[in-house]
Tab-separated table of C-alpha atoms and ligand atoms in Angstrom:
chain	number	residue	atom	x	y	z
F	31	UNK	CA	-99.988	-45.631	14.877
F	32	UNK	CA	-98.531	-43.022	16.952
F	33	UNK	CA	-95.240	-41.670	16.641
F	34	UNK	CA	-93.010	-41.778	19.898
F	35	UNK	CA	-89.433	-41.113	20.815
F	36	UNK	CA	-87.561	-42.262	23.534
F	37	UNK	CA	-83.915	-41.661	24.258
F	38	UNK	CA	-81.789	-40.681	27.052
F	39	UNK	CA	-78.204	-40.311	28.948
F	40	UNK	CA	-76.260	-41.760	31.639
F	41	UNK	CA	-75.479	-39.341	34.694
F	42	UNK	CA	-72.255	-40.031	34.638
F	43	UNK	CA	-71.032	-36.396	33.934
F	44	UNK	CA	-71.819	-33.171	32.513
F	45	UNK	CA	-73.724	-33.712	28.707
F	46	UNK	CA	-70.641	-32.670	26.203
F	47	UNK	CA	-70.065	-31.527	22.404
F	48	UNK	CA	-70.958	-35.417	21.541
F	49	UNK	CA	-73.830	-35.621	23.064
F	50	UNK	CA	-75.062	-32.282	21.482
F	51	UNK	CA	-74.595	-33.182	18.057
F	52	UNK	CA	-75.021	-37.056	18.127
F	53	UNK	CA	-78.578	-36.611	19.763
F	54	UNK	CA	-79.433	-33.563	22.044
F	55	UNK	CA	-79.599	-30.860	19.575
F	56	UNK	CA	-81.454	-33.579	16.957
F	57	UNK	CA	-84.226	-34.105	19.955
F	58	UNK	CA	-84.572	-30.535	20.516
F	59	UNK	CA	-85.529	-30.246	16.581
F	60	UNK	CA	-87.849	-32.996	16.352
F	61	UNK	CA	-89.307	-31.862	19.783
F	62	UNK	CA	-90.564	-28.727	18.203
F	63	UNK	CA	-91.217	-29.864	15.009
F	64	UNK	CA	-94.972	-30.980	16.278
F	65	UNK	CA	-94.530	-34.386	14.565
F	66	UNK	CA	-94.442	-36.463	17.299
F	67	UNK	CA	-97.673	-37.628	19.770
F	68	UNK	CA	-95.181	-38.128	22.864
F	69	UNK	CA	-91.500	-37.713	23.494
F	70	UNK	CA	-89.653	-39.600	26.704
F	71	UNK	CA	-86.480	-38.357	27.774
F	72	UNK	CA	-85.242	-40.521	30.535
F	73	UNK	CA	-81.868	-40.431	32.573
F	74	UNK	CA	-80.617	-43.478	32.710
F	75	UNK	CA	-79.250	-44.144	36.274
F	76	UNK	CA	-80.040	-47.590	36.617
F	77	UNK	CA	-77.996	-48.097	33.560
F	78	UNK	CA	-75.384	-46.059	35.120
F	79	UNK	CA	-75.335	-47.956	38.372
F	80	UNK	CA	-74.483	-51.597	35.889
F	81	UNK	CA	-70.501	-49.781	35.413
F	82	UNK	CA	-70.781	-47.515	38.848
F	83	UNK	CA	-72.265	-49.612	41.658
F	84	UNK	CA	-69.375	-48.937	44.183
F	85	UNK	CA	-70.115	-45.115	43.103
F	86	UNK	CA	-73.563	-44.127	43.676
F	87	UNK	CA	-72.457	-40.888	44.977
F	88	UNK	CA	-71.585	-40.003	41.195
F	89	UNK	CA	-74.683	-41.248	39.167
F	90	UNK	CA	-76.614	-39.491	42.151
F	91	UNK	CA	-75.016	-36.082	41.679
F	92	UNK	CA	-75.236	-36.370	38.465
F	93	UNK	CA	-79.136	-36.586	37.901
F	94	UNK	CA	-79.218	-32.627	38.006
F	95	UNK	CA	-76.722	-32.137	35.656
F	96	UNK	CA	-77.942	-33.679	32.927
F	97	UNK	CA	-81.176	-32.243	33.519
F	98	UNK	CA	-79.845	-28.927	33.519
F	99	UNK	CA	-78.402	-29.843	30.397
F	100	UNK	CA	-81.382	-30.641	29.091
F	101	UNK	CA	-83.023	-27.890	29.801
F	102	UNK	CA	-80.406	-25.687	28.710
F	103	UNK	CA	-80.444	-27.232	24.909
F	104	UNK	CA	-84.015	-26.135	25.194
F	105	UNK	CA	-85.508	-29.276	25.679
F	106	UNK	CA	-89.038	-28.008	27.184
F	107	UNK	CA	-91.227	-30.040	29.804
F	108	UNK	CA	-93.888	-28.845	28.668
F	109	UNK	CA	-93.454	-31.017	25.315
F	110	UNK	CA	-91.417	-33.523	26.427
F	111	UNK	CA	-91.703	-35.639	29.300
F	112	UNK	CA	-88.364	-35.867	31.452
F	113	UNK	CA	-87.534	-38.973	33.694
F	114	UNK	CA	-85.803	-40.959	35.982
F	115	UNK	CA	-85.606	-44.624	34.977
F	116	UNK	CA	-84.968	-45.837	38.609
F	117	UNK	CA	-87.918	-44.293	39.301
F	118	UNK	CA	-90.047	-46.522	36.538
F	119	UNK	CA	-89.861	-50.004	38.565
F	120	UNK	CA	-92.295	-51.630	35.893
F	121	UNK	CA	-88.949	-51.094	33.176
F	122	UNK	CA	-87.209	-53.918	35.599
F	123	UNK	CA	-90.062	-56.232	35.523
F	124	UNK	CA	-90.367	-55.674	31.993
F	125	UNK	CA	-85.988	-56.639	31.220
F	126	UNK	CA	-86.798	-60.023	33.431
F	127	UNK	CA	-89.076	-61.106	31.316
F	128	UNK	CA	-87.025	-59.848	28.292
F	129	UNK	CA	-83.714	-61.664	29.767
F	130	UNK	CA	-85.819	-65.293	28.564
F	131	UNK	CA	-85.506	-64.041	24.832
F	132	UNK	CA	-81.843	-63.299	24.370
F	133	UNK	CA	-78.555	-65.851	24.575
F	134	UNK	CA	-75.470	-65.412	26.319
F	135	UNK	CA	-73.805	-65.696	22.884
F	136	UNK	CA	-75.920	-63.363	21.327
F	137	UNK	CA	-75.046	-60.325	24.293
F	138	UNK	CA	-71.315	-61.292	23.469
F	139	UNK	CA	-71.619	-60.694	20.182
F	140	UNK	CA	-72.858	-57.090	20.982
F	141	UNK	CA	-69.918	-55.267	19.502
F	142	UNK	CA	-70.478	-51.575	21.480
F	143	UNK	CA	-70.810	-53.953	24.578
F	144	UNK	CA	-67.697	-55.478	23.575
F	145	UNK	CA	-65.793	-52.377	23.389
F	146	UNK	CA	-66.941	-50.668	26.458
F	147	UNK	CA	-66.123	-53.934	28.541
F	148	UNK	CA	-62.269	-53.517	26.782
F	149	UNK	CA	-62.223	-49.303	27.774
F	150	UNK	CA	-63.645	-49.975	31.527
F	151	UNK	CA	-60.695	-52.806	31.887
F	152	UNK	CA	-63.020	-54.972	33.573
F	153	UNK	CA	-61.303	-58.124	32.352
F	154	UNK	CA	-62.663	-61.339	33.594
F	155	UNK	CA	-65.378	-59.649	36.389
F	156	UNK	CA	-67.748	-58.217	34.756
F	157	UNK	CA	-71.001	-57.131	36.661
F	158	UNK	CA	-73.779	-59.201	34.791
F	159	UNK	CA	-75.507	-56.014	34.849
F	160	UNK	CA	-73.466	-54.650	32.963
F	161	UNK	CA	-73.243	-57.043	30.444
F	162	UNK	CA	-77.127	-57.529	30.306
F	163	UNK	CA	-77.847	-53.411	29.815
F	164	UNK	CA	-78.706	-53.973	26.199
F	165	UNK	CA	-81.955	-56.087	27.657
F	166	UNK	CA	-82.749	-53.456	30.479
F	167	UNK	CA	-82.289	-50.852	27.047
F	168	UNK	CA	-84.727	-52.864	25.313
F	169	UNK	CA	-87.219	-52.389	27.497
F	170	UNK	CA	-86.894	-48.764	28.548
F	171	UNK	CA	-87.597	-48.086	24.488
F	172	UNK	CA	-90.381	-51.070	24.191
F	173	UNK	CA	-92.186	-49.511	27.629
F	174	UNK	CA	-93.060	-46.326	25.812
F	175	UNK	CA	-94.251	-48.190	22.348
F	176	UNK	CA	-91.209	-45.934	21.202
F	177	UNK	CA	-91.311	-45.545	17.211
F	178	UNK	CA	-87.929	-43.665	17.035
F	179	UNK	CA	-84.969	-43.726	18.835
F	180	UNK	CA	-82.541	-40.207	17.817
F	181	UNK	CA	-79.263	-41.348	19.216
F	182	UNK	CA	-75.412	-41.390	18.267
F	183	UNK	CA	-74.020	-44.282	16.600
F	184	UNK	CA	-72.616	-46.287	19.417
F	185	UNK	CA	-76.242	-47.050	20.264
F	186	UNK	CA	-77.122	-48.876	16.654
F	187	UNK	CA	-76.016	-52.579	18.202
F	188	UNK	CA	-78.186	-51.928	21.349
F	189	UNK	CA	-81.236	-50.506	18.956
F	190	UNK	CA	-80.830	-53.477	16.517
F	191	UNK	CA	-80.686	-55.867	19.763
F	192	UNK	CA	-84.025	-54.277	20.915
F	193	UNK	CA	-85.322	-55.035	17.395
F	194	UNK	CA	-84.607	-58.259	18.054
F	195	UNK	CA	-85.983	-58.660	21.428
F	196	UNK	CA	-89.705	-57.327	20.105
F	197	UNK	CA	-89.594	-59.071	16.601
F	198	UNK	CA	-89.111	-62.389	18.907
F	199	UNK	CA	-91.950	-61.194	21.882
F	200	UNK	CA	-94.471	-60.471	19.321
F	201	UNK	CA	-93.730	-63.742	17.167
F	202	UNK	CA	-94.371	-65.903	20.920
F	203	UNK	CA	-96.956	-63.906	22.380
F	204	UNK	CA	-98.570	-62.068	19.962
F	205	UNK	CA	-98.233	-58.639	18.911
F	206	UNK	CA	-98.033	-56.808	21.983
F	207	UNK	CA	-94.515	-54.392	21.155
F	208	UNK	CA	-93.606	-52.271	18.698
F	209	UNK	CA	-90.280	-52.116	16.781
F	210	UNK	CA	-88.230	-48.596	17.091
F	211	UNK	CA	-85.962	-47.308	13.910
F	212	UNK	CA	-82.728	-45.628	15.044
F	213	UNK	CA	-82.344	-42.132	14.286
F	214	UNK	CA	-78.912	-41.444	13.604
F	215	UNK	CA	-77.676	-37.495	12.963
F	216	UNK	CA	-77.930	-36.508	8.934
F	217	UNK	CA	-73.920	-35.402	9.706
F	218	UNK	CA	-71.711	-37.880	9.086
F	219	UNK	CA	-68.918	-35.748	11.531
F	220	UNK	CA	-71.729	-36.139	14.218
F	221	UNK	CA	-72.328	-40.034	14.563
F	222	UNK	CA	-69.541	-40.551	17.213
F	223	UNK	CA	-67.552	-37.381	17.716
F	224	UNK	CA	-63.862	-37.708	18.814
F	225	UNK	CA	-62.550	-36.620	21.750
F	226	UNK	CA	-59.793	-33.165	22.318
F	227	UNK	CA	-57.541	-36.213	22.386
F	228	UNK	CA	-58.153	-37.616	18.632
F	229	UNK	CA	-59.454	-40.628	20.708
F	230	UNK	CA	-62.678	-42.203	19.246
F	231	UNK	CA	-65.583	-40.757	20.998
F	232	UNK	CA	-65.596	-38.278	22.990
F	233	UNK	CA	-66.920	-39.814	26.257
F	234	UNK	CA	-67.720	-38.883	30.166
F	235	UNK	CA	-65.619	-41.981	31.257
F	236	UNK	CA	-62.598	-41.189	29.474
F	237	UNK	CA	-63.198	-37.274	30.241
F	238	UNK	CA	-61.879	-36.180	26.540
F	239	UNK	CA	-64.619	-33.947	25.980
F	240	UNK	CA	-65.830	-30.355	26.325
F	241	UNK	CA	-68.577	-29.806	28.413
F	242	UNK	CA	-72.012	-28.058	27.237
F	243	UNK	CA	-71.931	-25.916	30.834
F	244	UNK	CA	-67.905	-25.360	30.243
F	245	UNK	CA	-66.627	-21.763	30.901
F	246	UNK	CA	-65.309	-19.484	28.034
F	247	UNK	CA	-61.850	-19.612	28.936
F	248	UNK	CA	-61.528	-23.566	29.587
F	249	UNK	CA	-63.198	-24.079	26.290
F	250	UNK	CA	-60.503	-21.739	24.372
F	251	UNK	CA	-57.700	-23.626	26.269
F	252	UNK	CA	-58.969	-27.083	25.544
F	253	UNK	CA	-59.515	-25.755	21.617
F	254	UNK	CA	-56.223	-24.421	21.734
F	255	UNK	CA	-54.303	-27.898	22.863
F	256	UNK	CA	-56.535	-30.066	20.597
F	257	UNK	CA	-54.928	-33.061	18.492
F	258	UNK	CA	-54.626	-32.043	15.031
F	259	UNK	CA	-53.014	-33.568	12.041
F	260	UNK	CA	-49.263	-34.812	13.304
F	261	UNK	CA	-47.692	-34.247	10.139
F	262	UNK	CA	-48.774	-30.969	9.265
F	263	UNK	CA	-45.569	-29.107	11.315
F	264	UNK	CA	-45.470	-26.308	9.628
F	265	UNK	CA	-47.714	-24.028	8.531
F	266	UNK	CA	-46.416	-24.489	4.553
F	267	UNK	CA	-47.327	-28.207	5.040
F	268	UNK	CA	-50.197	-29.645	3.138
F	269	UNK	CA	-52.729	-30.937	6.178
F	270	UNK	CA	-54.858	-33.852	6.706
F	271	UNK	CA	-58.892	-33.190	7.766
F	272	UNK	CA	-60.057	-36.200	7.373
F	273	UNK	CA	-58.824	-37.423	10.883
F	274	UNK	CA	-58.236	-34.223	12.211
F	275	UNK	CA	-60.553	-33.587	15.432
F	276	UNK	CA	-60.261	-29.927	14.424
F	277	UNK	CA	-62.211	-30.035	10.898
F	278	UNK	CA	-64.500	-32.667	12.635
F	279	UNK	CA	-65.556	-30.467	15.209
F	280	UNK	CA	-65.849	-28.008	12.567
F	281	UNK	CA	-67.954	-29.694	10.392
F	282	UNK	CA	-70.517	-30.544	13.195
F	283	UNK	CA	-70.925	-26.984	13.944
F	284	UNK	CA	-69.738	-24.263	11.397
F	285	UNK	CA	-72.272	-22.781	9.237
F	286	UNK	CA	-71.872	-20.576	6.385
F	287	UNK	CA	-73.042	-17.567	9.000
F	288	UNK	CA	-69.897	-18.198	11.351
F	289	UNK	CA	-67.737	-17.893	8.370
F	290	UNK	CA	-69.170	-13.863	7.781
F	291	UNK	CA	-68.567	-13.368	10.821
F	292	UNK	CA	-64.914	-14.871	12.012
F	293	UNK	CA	-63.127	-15.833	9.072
F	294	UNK	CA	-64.683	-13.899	5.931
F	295	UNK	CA	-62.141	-14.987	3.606
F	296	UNK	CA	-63.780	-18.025	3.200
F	297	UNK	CA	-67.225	-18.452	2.290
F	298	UNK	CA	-67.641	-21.768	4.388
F	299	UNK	CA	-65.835	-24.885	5.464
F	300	UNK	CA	-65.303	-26.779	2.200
F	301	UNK	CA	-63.150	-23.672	1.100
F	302	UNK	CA	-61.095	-23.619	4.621
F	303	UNK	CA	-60.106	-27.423	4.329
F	304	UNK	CA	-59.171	-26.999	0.370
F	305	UNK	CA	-56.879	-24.258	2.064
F	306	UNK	CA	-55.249	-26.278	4.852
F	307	UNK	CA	-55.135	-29.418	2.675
F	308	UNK	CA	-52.725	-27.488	-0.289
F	309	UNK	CA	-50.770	-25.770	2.503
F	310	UNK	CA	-50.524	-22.116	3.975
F	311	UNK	CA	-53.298	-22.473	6.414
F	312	UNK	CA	-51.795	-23.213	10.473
F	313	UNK	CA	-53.435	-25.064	13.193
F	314	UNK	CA	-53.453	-21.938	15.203
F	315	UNK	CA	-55.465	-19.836	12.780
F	316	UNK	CA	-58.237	-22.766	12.210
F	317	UNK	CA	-58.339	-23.455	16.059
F	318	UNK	CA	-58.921	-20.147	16.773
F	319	UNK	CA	-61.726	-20.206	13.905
F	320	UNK	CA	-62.998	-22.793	16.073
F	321	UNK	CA	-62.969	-21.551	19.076
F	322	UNK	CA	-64.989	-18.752	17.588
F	323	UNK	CA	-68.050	-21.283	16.601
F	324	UNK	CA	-67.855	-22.851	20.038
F	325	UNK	CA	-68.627	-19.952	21.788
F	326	UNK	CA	-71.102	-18.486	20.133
F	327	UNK	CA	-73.013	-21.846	20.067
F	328	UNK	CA	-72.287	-22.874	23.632
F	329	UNK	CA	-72.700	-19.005	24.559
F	330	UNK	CA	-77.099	-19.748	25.119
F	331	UNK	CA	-76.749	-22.515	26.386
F	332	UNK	CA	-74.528	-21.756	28.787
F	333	UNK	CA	-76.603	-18.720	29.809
F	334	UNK	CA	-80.053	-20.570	30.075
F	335	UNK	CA	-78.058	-23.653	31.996
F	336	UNK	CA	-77.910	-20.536	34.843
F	337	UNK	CA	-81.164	-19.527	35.109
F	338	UNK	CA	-82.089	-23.042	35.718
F	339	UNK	CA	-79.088	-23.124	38.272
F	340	UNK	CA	-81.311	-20.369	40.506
F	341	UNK	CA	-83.948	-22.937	40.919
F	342	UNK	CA	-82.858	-26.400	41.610
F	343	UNK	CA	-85.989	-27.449	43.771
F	344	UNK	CA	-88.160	-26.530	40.222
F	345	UNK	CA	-85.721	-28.738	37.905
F	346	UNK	CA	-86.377	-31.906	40.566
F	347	UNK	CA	-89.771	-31.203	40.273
F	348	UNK	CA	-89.912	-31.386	36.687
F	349	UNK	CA	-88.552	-34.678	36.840
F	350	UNK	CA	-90.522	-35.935	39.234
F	351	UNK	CA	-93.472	-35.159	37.385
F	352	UNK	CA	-92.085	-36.488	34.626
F	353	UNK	CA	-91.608	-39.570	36.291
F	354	UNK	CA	-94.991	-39.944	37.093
F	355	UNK	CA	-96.008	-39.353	33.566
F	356	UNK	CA	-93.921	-41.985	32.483
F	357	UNK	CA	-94.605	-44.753	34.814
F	358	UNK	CA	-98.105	-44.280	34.090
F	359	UNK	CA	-97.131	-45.171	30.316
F	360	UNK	CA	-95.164	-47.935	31.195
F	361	UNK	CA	-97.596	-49.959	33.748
F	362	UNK	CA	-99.665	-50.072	30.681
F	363	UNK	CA	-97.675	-51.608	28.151
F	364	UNK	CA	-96.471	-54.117	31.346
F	365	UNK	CA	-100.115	-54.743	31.473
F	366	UNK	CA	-100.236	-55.640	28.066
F	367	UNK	CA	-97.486	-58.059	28.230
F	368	UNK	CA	-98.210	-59.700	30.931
F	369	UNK	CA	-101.791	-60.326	29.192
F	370	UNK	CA	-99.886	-62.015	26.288
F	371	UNK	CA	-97.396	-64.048	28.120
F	372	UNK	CA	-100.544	-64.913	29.852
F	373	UNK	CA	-99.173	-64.217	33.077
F	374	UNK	CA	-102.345	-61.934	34.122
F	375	UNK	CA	-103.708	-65.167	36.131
F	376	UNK	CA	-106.102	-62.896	38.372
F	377	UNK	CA	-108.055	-60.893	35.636
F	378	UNK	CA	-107.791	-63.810	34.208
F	379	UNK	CA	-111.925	-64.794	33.964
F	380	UNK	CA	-111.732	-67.517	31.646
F	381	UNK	CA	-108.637	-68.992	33.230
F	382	UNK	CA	-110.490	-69.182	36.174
F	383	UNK	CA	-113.790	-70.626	34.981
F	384	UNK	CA	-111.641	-73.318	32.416
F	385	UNK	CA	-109.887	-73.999	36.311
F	386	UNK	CA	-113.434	-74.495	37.910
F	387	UNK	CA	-115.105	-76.475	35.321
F	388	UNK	CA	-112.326	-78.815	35.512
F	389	UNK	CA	-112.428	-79.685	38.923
F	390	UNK	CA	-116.041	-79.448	38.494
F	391	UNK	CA	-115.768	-82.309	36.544
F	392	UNK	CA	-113.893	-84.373	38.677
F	393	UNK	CA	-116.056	-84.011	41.654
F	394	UNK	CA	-119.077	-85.234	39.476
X	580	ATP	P1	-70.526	-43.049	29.234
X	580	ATP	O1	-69.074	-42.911	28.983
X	580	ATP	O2	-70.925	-43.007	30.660
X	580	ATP	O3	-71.155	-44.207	28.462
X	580	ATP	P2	-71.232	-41.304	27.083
X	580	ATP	O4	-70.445	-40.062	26.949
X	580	ATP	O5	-70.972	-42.456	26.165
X	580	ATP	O6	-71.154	-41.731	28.602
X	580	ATP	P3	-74.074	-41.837	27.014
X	580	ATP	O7	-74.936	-41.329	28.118
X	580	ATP	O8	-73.673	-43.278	27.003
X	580	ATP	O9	-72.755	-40.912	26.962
X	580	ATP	O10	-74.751	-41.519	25.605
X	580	ATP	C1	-75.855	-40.630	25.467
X	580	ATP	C2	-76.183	-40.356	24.015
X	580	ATP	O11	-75.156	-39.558	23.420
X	580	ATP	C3	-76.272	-41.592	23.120
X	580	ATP	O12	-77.310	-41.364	22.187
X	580	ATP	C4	-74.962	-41.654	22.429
X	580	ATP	O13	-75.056	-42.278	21.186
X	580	ATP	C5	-74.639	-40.181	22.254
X	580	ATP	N1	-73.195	-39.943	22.266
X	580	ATP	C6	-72.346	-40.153	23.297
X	580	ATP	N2	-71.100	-39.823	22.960
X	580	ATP	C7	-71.157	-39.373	21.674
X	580	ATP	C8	-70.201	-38.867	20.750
X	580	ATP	N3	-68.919	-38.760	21.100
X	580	ATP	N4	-70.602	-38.494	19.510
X	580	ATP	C9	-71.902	-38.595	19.161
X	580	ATP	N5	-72.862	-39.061	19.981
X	580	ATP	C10	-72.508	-39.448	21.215
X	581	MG	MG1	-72.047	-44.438	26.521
C-alpha cells in the first residue's frame, strides 16, 4: 500500500511557534525523508469559514499567509502538493455522504469540539458547520487514501473520529477507505504548546502566540513579558519548569548546539532547569537564553518567508496547481465510493440490464 500524508491549517492567522513544532517542522522532515509516495498539504478555508462565516475577509487574506509560511519552513512544491480545500468540491460531496455514518451524540462527545465551542463562547448557536467539521475532516484525510496524519495533539479526537467514520464505510460498503494513524511530535513539550500567556495552546483565535514571520524585536519583547513560574520572585527562589511556558518553549527548541553558543555554562537544558529548580538562576537570564534560540531558529525562516514575499503571483500559482493535483486525487476516491454505496447508477451496466430484463419480463 502506499504511504500518504495529509494535514493542513486554518487561515485564520499567521502559522506560529505551535504550529512549528506540533506539525510544520515534523512535515518538513518526513517530506524529505523520501518515505512517502505523496504528501497533501491543504489550507483549510472551508473549515475556517464553519467559526468565521460573517468574516470571509479574514480566512481570504489569510490563504497567502499560511502559504508563505509554508514555504518558508521549507515545505517544497515540488515534493509536496499544496492546496486549497474550497477549491476540492468532491471533499463536500464526500462529508454528505459521511454525515449518514456519525450521531449527534457521538459529535458531542468530541472532546476538542467541546472545548473550542466553550473558547469561541458560542453558547446555545452554534453553526452546525461548525459542529459537524470533524465529518468534513474525515473526508479531506479519507479523499487522499491518507496513511498518516503528522499533527498536534488537539487533532487526536478528530483523527480517531475519522477512524471511525472509515472502519464503519468499509464494514457497509465494502472496503473502499483507508484508515490514517495520527502522527503526533516525538516531544512531549511539542503536543500542544502554551501560549506567552501560560494559557493552554498557543492559538490564532486567542492571539497568545509568536508568529513564524514575527520581527526580531517583537519576538524579544514578547520573550521578555512571558508567564513564568509565579512563585519563583526572586532570583534565590527554587523555580518550577514543569508549567513554566519558558522551559517549555525551551525544550521544543534548544539543542545542545545553542547551549555552546549562548549560555556555555551549561552543557544543555537538563543542566539549566536542575539550576533554576535549586535556586540562583532568574527569569531574566533564562528568557534571554531563550530569546537567543528563537532567533536563530526563526532567523531562516524569516528570511526565506521574504523572498517568497517578492513574488506573490508565483505562491498563488503554486497553489493553484496544487489544487488541481489534488482534486484530481480526490474525484477518484469519490468515484470509488460512490461505486460501493452503489450510487454510480449510470456506469452502472448491470444495474441497467437487471432494470431491463425486469420489465422485459413483465411485458411478456
Ligand atoms: P485556530 O485557533 O483557528 O483553530 P490553531 O492555532 O488551533 O488555529 P489550526 O490551524 O487549528 O491552528 O491547527 C493546525 C495544526 O497545528 C494542527 O495540526 C494542530 O494540531 C497544530 N497546532 C495548533 N496549535 C498548536 C500548539 N499550540 N501546539 C502544538 N500544535 C499545535
Ligand atoms: Mg485549531
Amino acid at each position: 500500500m502506499s504511504k500518504v500524508i495529509l494535514t493542513g491549517d486554518r487561515p485564520t492567522g499567521k502559522l506560529h511557534i505551535g504550529h512549528y513544532v506540533g506539525s510544520l517542522r515534523r512535515r518538513v522532515e518526513l517530506q524529505n525523508s523520501g518515505e512517502f509516495d505523496d504528501i497533501f498539504i491543504m489550507i483549510a478555508d472551508a473549515q475556517a469559514l464553519t467559526d468565521n462565516a460573517e468574516n470571509p475577509e479574514k480566512v481570504r487574506q489569510n490563504i497567502i499567509e499560511v502559504a508563505l509560511d509554508y514555504l518558508a519552513v521549507g515545505l517544497d512544491p515540488a515534493k509536496s502538493t499544496l492546496f486549497v480545500q474550497s477549491q476540492i468540491p468532491e471533499l463536500t460531496e464526500l462529508s454528505f455522504y459521511y454525515m449518514n455514518l456519525v450521531t449527534v451524540a457521538r459529535l458531542q462527545r468530541n472532546p476538542t469540539v467541546k472545548s473550542e465551542i466553550q473558547m469561541r463562547d458560542f453558547k446555545a448557536s452554534i453553526p452546525v458547520g461548525f459542529f459537524t467539521y470533524p465529518i468534513s475532516q474525515a473526508a479531506d484525510i479519507t479523499a487522499f487514501k491518507a496513511t498518516t496524519v503528522p499533527v498536534g495533539e488537539d487533532q487526536e479526537p478528530m483523527i480517531e473520529q475519522c477512524r471511525e467514520i472509515v472502519h464503519k464505510f468499509n464494514s457497509i460498503y465494502g472496503e473502499a477507505l483507508v484508515e490514517p494513524k495520527i502522527l503526533l511530535p516525538d516531544n512531549k513539550a511539542c503536543l500542544r504548546l502554551p501560549g506567552t500567556d501560560g494559557q493552554a495552546k498557543m492559538s490564532k483565535s486567542i492571539g497568545n502566540c509568536i508568529y513564524l514571520s514575527e520581527s526580531p524585536e517583537s519576538i524579544k519583547k514578547k520573550v521578555m513579558s512571558m508567564f513564568t513560574d509565579p512563585n519563583h520572585l526572586r532570583v534565590e527562589d527554587p523555580g518550577e519548569v514543569e508549567n513554566n511556558p519558558v522551559f517549555i518553549y525551551l525544550t521544543a527548541f534548544a539543542r545542545d548546539e545553542h547551549f555552546a553558543e549562548f549560555a556555555p555554562d551549561y552543557a544543555n537544558l537538563d543542566e539549566m532547569k536542575a539550576h533554576y529548580q535549586r535556586g540562583g538562576l532568574g527569569d531574566v537570564k533564562v528568557k534571554k537564553f531563550l530569546n537567543n534560540v528563537l532567533q536563530a531558529e526563526l532567523e531562516p525562516i524569516r528570511k526565506r518567508r521574504e523572498e517568497f514575499q517578492k513574488d506573490i503571483p508565483y505562491v498563488y500559482d503554486v497553489l493553484k496547481k496544487g489544487s488541481e493535483v489534488a482534486e484530481e486525487r480526490a474525484a477518484q476516491t469519490l468515484s470509488d465510493v460512490k461505486k460501493a454505496m452503489k450510487i454510480d447508477y449510470f456506469s452502472d451496466e448491470e444495474l441497467i440490464a437487471m432494470q431491463s430484463a425486469k420489465y422485459q419480463e413483465n411485458n411478456d
